[in-house]
Tab-separated table of C-alpha atoms in Angstrom:
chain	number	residue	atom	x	y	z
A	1	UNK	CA	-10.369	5.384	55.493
A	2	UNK	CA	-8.803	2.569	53.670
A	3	UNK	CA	-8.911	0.020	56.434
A	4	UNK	CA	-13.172	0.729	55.992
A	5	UNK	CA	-12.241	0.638	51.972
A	6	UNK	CA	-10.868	-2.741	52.576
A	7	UNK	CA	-13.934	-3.600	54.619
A	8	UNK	CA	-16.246	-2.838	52.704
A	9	UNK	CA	-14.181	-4.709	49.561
A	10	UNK	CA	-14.302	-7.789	51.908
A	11	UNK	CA	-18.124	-7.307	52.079
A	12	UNK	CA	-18.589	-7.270	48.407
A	13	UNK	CA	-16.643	-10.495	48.026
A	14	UNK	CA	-18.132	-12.263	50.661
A	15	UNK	CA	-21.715	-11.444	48.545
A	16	UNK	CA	-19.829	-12.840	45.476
A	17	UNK	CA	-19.461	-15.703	46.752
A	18	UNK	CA	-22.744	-16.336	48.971
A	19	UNK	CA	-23.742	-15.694	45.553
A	20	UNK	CA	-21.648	-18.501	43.917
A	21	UNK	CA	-23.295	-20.818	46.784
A	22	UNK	CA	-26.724	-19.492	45.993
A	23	UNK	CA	-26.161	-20.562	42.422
A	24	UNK	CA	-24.640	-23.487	42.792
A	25	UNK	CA	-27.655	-25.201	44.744
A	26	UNK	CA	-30.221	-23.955	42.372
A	27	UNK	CA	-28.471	-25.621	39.109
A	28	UNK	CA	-28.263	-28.916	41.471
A	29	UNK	CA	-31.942	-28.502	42.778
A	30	UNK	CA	-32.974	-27.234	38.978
A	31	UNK	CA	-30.850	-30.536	37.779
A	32	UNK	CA	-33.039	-32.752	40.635
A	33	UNK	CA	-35.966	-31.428	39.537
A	34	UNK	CA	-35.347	-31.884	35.924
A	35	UNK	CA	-34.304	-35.445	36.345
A	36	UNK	CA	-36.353	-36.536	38.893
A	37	UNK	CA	-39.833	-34.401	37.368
A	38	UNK	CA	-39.897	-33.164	41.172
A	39	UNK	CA	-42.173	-29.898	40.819
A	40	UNK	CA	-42.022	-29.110	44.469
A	41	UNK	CA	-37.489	-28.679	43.637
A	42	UNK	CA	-38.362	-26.872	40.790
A	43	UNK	CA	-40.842	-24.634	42.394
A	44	UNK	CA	-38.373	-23.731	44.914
A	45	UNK	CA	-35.557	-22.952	42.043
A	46	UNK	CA	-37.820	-20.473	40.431
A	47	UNK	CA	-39.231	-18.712	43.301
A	48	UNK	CA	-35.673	-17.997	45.017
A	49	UNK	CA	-33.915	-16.511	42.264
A	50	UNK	CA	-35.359	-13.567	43.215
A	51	UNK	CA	-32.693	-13.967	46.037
A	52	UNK	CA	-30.159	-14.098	43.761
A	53	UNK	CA	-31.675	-10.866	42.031
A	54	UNK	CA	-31.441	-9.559	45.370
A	55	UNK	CA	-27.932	-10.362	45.934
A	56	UNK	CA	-26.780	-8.521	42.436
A	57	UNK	CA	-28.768	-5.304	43.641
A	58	UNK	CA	-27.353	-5.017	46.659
A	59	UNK	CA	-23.720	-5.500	45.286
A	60	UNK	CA	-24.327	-2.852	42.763
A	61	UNK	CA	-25.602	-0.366	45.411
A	62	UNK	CA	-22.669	-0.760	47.551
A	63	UNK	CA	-20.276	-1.281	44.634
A	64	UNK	CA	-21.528	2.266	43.110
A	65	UNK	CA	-21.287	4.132	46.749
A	66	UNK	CA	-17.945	2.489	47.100
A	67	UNK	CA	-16.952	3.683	43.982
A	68	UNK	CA	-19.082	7.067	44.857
A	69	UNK	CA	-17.383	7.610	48.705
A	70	UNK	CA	-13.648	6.207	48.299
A	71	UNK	CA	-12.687	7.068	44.651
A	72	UNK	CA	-10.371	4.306	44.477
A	73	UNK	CA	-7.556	4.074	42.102
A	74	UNK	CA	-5.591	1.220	40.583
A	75	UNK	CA	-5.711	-2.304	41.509
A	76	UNK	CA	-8.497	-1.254	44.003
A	77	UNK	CA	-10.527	0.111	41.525
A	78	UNK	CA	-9.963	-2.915	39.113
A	79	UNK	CA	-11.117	-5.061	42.137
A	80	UNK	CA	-14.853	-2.828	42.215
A	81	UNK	CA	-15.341	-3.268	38.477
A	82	UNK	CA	-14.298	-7.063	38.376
A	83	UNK	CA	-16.951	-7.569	41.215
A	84	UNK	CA	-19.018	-5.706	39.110
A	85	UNK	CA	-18.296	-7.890	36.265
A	86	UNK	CA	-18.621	-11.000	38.175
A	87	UNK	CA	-22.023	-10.040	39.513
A	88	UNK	CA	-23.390	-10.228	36.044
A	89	UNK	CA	-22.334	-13.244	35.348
A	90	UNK	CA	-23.446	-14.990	38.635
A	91	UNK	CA	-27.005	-13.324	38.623
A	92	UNK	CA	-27.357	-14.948	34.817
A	93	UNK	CA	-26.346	-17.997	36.331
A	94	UNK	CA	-28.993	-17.483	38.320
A	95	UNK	CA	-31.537	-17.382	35.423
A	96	UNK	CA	-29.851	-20.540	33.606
A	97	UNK	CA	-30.878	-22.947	36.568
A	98	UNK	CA	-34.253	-21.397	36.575
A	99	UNK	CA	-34.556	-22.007	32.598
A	100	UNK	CA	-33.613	-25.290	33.506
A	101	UNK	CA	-36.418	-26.030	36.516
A	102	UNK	CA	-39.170	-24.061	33.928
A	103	UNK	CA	-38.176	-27.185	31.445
A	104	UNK	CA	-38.925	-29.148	34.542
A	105	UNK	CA	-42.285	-27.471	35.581
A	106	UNK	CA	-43.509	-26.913	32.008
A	107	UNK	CA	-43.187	-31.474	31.388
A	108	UNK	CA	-44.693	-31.932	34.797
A	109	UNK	CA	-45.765	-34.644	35.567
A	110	UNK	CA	-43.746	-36.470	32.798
A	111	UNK	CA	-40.300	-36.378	32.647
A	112	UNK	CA	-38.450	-33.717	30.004
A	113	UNK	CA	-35.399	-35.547	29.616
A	114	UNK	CA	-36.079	-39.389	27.736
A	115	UNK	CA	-33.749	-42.242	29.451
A	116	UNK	CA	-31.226	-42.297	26.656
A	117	UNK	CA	-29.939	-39.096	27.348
A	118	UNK	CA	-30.683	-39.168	31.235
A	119	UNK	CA	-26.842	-39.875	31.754
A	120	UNK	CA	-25.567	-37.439	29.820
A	121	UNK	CA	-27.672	-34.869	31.677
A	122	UNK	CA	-26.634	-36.032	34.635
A	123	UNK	CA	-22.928	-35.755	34.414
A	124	UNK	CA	-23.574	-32.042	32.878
A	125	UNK	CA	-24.973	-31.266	36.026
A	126	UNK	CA	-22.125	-32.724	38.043
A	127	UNK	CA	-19.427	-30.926	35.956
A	128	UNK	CA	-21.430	-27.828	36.295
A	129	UNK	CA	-21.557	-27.768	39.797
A	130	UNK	CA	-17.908	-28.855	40.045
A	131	UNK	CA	-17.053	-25.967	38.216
A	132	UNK	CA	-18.771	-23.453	39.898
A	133	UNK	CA	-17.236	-24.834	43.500
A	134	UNK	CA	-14.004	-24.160	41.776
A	135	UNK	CA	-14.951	-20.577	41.167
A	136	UNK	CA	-16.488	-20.197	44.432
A	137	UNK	CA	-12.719	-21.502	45.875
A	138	UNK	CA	-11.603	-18.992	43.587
A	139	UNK	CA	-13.461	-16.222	44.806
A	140	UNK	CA	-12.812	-17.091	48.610
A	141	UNK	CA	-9.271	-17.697	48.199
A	142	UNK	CA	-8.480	-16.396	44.913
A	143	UNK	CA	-7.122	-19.673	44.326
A	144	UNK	CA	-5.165	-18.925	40.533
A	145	UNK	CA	-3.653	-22.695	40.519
A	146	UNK	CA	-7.462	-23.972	39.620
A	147	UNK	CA	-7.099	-22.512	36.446
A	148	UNK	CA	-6.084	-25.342	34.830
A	149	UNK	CA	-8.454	-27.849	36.454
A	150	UNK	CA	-11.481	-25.113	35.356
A	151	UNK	CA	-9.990	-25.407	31.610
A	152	UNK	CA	-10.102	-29.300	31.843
A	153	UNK	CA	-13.759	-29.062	33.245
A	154	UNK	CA	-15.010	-26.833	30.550
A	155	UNK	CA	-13.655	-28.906	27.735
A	156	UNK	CA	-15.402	-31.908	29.697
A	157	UNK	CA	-18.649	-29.732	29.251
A	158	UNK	CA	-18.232	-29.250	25.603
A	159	UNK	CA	-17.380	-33.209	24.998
A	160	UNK	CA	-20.707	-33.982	27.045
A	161	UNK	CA	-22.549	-31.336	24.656
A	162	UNK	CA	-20.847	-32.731	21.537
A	163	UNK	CA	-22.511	-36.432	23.386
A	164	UNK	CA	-26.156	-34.728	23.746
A	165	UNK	CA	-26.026	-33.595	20.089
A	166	UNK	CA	-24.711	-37.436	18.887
A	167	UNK	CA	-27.896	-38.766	20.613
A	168	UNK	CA	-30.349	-36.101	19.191
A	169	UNK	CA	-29.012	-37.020	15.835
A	170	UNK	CA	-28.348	-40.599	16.337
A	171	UNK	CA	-30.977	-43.094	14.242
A	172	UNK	CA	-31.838	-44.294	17.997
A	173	UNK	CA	-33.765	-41.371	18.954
A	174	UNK	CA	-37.358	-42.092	18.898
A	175	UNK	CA	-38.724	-39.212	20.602
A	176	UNK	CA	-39.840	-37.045	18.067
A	177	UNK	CA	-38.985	-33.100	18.079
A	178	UNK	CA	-40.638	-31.937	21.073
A	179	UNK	CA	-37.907	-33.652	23.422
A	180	UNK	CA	-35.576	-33.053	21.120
A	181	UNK	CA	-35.719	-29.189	21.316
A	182	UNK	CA	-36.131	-29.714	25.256
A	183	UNK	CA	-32.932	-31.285	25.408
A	184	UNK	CA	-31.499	-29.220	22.984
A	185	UNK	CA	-32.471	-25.709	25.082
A	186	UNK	CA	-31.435	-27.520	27.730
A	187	UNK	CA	-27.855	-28.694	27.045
A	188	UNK	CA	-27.446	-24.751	26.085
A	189	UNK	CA	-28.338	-23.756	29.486
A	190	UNK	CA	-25.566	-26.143	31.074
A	191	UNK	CA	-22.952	-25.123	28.461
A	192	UNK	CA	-23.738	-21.326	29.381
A	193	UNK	CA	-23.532	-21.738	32.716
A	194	UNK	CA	-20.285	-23.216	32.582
A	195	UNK	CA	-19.175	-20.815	30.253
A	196	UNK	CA	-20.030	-18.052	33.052
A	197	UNK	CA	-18.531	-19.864	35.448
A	198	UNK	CA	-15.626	-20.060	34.090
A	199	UNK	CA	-15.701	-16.063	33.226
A	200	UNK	CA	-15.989	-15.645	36.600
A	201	UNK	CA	-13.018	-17.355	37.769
A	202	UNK	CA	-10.575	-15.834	34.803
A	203	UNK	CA	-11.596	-12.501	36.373
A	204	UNK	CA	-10.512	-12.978	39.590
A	205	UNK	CA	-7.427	-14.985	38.625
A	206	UNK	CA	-6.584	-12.032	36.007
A	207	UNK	CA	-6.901	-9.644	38.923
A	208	UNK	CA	-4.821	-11.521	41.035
A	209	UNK	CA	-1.775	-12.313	38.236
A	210	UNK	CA	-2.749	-9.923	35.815
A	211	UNK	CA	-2.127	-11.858	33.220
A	212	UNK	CA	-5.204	-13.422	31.339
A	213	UNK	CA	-6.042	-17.325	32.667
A	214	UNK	CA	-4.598	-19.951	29.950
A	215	UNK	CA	-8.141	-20.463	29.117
A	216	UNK	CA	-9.416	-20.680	25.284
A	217	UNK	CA	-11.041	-17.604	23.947
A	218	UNK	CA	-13.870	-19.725	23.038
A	219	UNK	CA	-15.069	-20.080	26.396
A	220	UNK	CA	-15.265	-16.600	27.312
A	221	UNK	CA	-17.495	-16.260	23.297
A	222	UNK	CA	-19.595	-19.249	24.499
A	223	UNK	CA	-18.684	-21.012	21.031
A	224	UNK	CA	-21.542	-23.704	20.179
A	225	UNK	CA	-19.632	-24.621	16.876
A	226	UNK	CA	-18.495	-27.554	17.744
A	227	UNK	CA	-21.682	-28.969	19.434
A	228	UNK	CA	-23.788	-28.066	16.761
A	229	UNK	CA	-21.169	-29.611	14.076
A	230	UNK	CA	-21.465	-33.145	15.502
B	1	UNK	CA	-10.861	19.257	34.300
B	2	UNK	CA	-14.858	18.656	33.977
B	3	UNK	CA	-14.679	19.636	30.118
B	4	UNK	CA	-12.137	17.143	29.602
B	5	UNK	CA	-14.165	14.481	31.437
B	6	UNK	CA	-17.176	14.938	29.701
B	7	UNK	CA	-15.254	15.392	26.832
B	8	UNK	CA	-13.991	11.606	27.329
B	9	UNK	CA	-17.135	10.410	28.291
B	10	UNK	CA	-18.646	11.669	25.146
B	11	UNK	CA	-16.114	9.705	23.188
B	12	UNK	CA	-17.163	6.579	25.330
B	13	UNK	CA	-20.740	7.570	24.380
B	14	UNK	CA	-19.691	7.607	20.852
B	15	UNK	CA	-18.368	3.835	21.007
B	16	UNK	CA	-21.434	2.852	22.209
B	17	UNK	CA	-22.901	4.301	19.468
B	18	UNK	CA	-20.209	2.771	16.817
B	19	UNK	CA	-20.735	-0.763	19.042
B	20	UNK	CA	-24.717	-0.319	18.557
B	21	UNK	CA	-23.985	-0.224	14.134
B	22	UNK	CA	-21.236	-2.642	13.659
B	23	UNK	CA	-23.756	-5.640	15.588
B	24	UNK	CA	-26.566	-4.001	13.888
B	25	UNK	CA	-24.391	-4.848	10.730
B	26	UNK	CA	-23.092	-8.077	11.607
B	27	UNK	CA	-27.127	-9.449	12.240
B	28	UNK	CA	-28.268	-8.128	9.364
B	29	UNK	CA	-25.583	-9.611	7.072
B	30	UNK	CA	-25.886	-12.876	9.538
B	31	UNK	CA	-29.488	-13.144	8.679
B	32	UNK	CA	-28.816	-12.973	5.045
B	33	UNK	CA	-25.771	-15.435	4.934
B	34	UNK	CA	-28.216	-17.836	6.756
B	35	UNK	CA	-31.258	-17.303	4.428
B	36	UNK	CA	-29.358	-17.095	1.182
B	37	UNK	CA	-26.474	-19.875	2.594
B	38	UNK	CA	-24.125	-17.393	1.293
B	39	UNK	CA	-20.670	-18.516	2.559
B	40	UNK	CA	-18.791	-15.425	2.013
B	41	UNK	CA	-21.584	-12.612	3.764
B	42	UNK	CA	-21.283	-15.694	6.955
B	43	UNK	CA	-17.068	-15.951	6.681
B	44	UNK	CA	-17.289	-11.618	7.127
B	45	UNK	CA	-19.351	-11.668	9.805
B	46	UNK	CA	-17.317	-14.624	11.622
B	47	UNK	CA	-14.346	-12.484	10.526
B	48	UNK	CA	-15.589	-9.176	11.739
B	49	UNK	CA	-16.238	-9.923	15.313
B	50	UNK	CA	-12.664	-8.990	16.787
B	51	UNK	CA	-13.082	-5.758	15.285
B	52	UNK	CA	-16.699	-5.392	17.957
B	53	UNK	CA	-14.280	-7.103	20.953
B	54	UNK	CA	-11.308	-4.587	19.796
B	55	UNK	CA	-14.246	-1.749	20.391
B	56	UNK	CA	-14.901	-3.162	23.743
B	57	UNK	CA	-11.560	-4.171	24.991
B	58	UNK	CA	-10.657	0.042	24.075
B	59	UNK	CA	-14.206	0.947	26.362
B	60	UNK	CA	-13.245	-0.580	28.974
B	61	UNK	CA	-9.568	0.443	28.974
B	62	UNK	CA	-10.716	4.267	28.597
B	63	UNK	CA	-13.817	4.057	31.051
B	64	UNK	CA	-11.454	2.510	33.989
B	65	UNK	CA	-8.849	5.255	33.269
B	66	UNK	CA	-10.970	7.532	33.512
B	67	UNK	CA	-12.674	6.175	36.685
B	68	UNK	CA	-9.052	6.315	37.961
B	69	UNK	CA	-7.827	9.900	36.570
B	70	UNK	CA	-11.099	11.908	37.004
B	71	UNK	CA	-12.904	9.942	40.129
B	72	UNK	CA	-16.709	10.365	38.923
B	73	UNK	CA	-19.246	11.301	40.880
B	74	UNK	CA	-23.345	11.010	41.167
B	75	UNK	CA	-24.719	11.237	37.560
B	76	UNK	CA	-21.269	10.970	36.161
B	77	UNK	CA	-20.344	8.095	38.001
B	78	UNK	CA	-23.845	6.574	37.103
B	79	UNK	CA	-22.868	7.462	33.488
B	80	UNK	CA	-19.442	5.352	33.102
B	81	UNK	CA	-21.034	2.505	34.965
B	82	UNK	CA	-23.649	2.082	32.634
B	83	UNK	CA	-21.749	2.026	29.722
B	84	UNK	CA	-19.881	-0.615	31.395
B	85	UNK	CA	-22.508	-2.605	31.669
B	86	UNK	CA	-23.889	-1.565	27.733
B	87	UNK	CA	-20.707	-2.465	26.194
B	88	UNK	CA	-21.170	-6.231	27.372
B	89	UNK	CA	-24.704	-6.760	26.350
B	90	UNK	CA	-23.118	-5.213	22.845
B	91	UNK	CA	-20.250	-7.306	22.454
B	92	UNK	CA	-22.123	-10.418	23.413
B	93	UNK	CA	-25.046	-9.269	20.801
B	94	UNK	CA	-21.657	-9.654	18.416
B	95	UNK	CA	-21.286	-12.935	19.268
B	96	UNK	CA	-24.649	-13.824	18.674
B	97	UNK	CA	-24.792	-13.058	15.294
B	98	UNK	CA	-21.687	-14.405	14.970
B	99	UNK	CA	-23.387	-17.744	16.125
B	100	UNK	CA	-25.942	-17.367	13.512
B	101	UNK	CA	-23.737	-16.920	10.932
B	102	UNK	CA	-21.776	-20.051	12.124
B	103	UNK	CA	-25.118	-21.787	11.796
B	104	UNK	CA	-25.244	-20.429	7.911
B	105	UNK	CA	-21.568	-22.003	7.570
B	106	UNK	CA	-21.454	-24.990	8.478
B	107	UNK	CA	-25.062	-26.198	6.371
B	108	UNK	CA	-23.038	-24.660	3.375
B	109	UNK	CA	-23.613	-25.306	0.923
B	110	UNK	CA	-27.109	-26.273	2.089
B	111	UNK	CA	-29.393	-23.778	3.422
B	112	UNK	CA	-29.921	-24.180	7.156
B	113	UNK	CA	-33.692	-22.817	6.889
B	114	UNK	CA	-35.879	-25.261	5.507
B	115	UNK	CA	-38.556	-23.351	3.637
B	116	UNK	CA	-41.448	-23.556	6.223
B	117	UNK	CA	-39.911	-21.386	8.748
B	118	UNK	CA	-38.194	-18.909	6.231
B	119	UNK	CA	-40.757	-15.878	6.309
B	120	UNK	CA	-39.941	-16.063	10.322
B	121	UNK	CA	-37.119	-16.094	9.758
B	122	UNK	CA	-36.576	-13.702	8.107
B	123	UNK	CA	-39.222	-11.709	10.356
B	124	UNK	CA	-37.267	-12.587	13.456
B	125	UNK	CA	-34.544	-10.987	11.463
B	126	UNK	CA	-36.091	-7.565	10.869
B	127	UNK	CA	-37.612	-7.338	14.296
B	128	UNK	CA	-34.387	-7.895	15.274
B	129	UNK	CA	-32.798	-5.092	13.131
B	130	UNK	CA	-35.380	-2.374	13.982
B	131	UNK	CA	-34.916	-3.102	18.025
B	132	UNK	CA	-30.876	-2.303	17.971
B	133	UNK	CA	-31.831	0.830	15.486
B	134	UNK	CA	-33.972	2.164	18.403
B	135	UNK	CA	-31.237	0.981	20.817
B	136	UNK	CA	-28.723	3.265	19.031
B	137	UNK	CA	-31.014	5.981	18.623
B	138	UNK	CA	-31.551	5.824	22.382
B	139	UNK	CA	-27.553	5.693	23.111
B	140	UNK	CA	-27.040	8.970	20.662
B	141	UNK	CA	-30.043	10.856	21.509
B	142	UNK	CA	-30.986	9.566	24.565
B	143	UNK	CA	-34.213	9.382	23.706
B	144	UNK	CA	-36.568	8.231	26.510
B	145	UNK	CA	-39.454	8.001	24.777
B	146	UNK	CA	-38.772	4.802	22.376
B	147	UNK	CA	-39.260	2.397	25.916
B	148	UNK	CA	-42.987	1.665	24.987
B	149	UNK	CA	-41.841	0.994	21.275
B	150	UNK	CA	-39.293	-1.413	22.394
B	151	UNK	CA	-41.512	-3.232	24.140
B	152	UNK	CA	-43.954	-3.937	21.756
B	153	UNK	CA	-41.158	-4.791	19.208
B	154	UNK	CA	-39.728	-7.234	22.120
B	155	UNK	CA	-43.520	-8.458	22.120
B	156	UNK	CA	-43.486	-9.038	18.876
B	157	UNK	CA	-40.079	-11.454	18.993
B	158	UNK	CA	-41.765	-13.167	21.256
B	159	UNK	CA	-44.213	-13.920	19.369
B	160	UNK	CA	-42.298	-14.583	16.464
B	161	UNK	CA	-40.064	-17.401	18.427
B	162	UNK	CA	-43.702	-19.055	20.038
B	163	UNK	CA	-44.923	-19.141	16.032
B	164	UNK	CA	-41.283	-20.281	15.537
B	165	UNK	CA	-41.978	-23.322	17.711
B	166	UNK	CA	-45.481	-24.200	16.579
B	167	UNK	CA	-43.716	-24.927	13.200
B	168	UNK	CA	-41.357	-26.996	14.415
B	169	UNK	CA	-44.381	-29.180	16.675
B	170	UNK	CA	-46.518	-28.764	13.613
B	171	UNK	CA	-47.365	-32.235	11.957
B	172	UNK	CA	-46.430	-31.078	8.989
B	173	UNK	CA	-42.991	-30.562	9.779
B	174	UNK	CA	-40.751	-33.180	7.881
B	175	UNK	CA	-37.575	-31.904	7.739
B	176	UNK	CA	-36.389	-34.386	10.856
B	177	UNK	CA	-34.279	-33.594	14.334
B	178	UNK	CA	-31.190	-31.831	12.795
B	179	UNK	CA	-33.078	-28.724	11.181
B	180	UNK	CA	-35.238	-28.999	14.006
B	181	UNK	CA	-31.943	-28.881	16.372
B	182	UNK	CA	-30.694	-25.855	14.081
B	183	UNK	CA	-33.543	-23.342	14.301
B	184	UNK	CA	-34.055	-23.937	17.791
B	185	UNK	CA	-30.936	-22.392	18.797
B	186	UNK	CA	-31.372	-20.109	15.805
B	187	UNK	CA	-34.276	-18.891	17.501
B	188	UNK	CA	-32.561	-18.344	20.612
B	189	UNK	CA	-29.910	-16.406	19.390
B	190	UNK	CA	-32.646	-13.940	17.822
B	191	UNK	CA	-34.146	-13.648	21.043
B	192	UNK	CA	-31.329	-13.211	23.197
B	193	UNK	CA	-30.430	-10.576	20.648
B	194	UNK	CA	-33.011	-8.825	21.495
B	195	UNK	CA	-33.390	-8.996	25.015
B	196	UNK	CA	-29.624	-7.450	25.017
B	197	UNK	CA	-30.350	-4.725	22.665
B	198	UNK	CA	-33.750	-4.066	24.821
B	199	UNK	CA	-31.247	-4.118	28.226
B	200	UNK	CA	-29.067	-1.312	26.701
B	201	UNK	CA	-31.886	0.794	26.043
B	202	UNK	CA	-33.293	0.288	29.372
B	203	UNK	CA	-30.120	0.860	31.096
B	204	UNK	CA	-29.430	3.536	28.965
B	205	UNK	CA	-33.570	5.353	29.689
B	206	UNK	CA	-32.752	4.752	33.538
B	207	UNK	CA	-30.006	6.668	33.298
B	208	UNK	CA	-31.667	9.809	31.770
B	209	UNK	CA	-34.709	9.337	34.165
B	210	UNK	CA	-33.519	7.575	37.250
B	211	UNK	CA	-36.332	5.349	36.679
B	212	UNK	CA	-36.490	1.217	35.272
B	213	UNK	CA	-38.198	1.633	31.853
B	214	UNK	CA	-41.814	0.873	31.774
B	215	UNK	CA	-40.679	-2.875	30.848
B	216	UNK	CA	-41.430	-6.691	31.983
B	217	UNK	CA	-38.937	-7.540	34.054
B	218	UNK	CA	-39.090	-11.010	31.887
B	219	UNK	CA	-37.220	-8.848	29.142
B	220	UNK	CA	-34.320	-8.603	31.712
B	221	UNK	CA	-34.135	-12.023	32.669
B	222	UNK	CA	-34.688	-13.813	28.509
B	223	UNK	CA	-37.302	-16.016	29.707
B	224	UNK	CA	-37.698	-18.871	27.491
B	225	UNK	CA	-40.927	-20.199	28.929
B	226	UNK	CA	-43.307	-18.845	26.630
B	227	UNK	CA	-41.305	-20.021	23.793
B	228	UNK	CA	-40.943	-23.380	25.080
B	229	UNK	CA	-44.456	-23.376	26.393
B	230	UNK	CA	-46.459	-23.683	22.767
């Protein structure tokens, strides 16, 4: 009985992080698409998040029957409702990278994102996905010594926000509004998937130490203060 | 044993229901701190958000307890999961009018609304209001019947954030990028607002009648394209 507990436990972390995976390629392939004004990329983002809908349902199903069948108790149990937490937070991932290739698709066959802050968009992307391999390692390994290197990586995510926000506002911007709230929309999406990302990972590391992750309360709130106060 | 469970789960219910009015609360005094660039209605509602994570942090304590104690079943088991899943679109419906308050804060003593965009505003605001007033009328009554209500009141946010946008691309606009950087998030946060309170309701209809709500499934996901698409 518990050896098929444990199975099945296995299963719904494996989906966790074949869901992290899933994720991670569409925010690079949403980022590609956005950058590059590659509809075909950004078709492909939008049409397979359905996967990633998928993904969630299925974990929920088998989450609930777990639940249902094996009445688990203690640190089992918190394991079942931190997947279930976790699942929410990927699957909204999910819908961040395909906000991000719909910014794409809608500007096609120009470009969303003007030259000046091309850069900065960039590197968002790369820190995103850097994060969310950490939380994938995370979730395989249940890794809790990346908890640092996840704070580090957010706070790099809020300096590049603060940066998208200096070049909106900077007397250099001659774009007009229309980009402006593009890029503005957009640097949201980034900072909430990070923010997600990083949820994800202070879950499992809380589950594993149970102790709370050294990690700001402001990430978990997904504070914009400080990018909006530039 | 069962009285005592659904005794507890009542109480749980009840939280929801306390959850539902203090983030009711907290967007209705948000919208008036940011319309009125009253500093002290925006400092209470900034203050006033532990108090809606306190309420959430005690859910979730008492739901897993008594997921561990009492070991749920079928409808029951349905029952503590979706409050699970209600208390997180609530507490992050706190932090979104926590965000618009922070908005309200740091234009003080300004007013971040320039005139143009006050009476939607200021609609986005009551929309707002009468959707989580129908969400807790749904979490205390259970009352399946408000679904086709909700979603013409979501309709009608969406509308309000595409007329939202067609002021800020309007030539007439002249208030520059920052404002223009200001009520597009401001915008969001309304809308994401509502697609959480909307997500309780639907979770919460589901439950009672073990079938999704007669609603788009782009209520579920906060599609922006429509918004973004004027």
């Amino acid at each position: 009985m518990r050896e098929t507990f444990h199975g099945e436990l296995d299963q719904i972390g494996r989906t966790l992080v074949d869901m992290s995976e899933a994720v991670a390629v569409a925010m690079c392939d949403a980022t590609s698409a956005l950058l590059d004004a590659d509809l075909t990329v950004a078709e492909r983002v939008i049409s397979q998040d359905v996967e990633v809908d998928r993904l969630r349902d299925d974990l929920e199903l088998r989450a609930f029957d777990l639940l249902a069948r094996q009445q688990p108790v203690a640190v089992d149990l918190r394991k079942v409702i931190t997947s279930l937490k976790a699942v929410a937070d990927l699957e909204r991932m999910g819908d961040l990278a395909l906000h991000v290739a719909k910014v794409a698709r809608m500007r096609y066959p120009a470009c969303a994102v003007p030259d000046d802050v091309r850069g900065t968009i960039a590197e968002m992307g790369e820190v995103a996905l850097s994060i969310v391999n950490k939380t994938k390692q995370v979730l395989e390994g249940q890794d809790v010594h990346l908890a640092e290197q996840l704070e580090r990586e957010d706070d790099a995510m809020d300096a590049l926000h603060r940066r998208l926000f200096s070049h909106l506002l900077s007397e250099d911007w001659a774009h007009g509004i229309e980009p402006a709230i593009d890029i503005t929309l957009i640097g949201r999406y980034y900072e909430r998937y990070a923010d997600h990302a990083v949820s994800v990972a202070r879950q499992t590391i809380y589950l594993v130490t149970g102790e709370p992750a050294p990690m700001s309360q402001a990430i978990a709130s997904g504070a914009t203060e400080t990018a909006l106060g530039v």
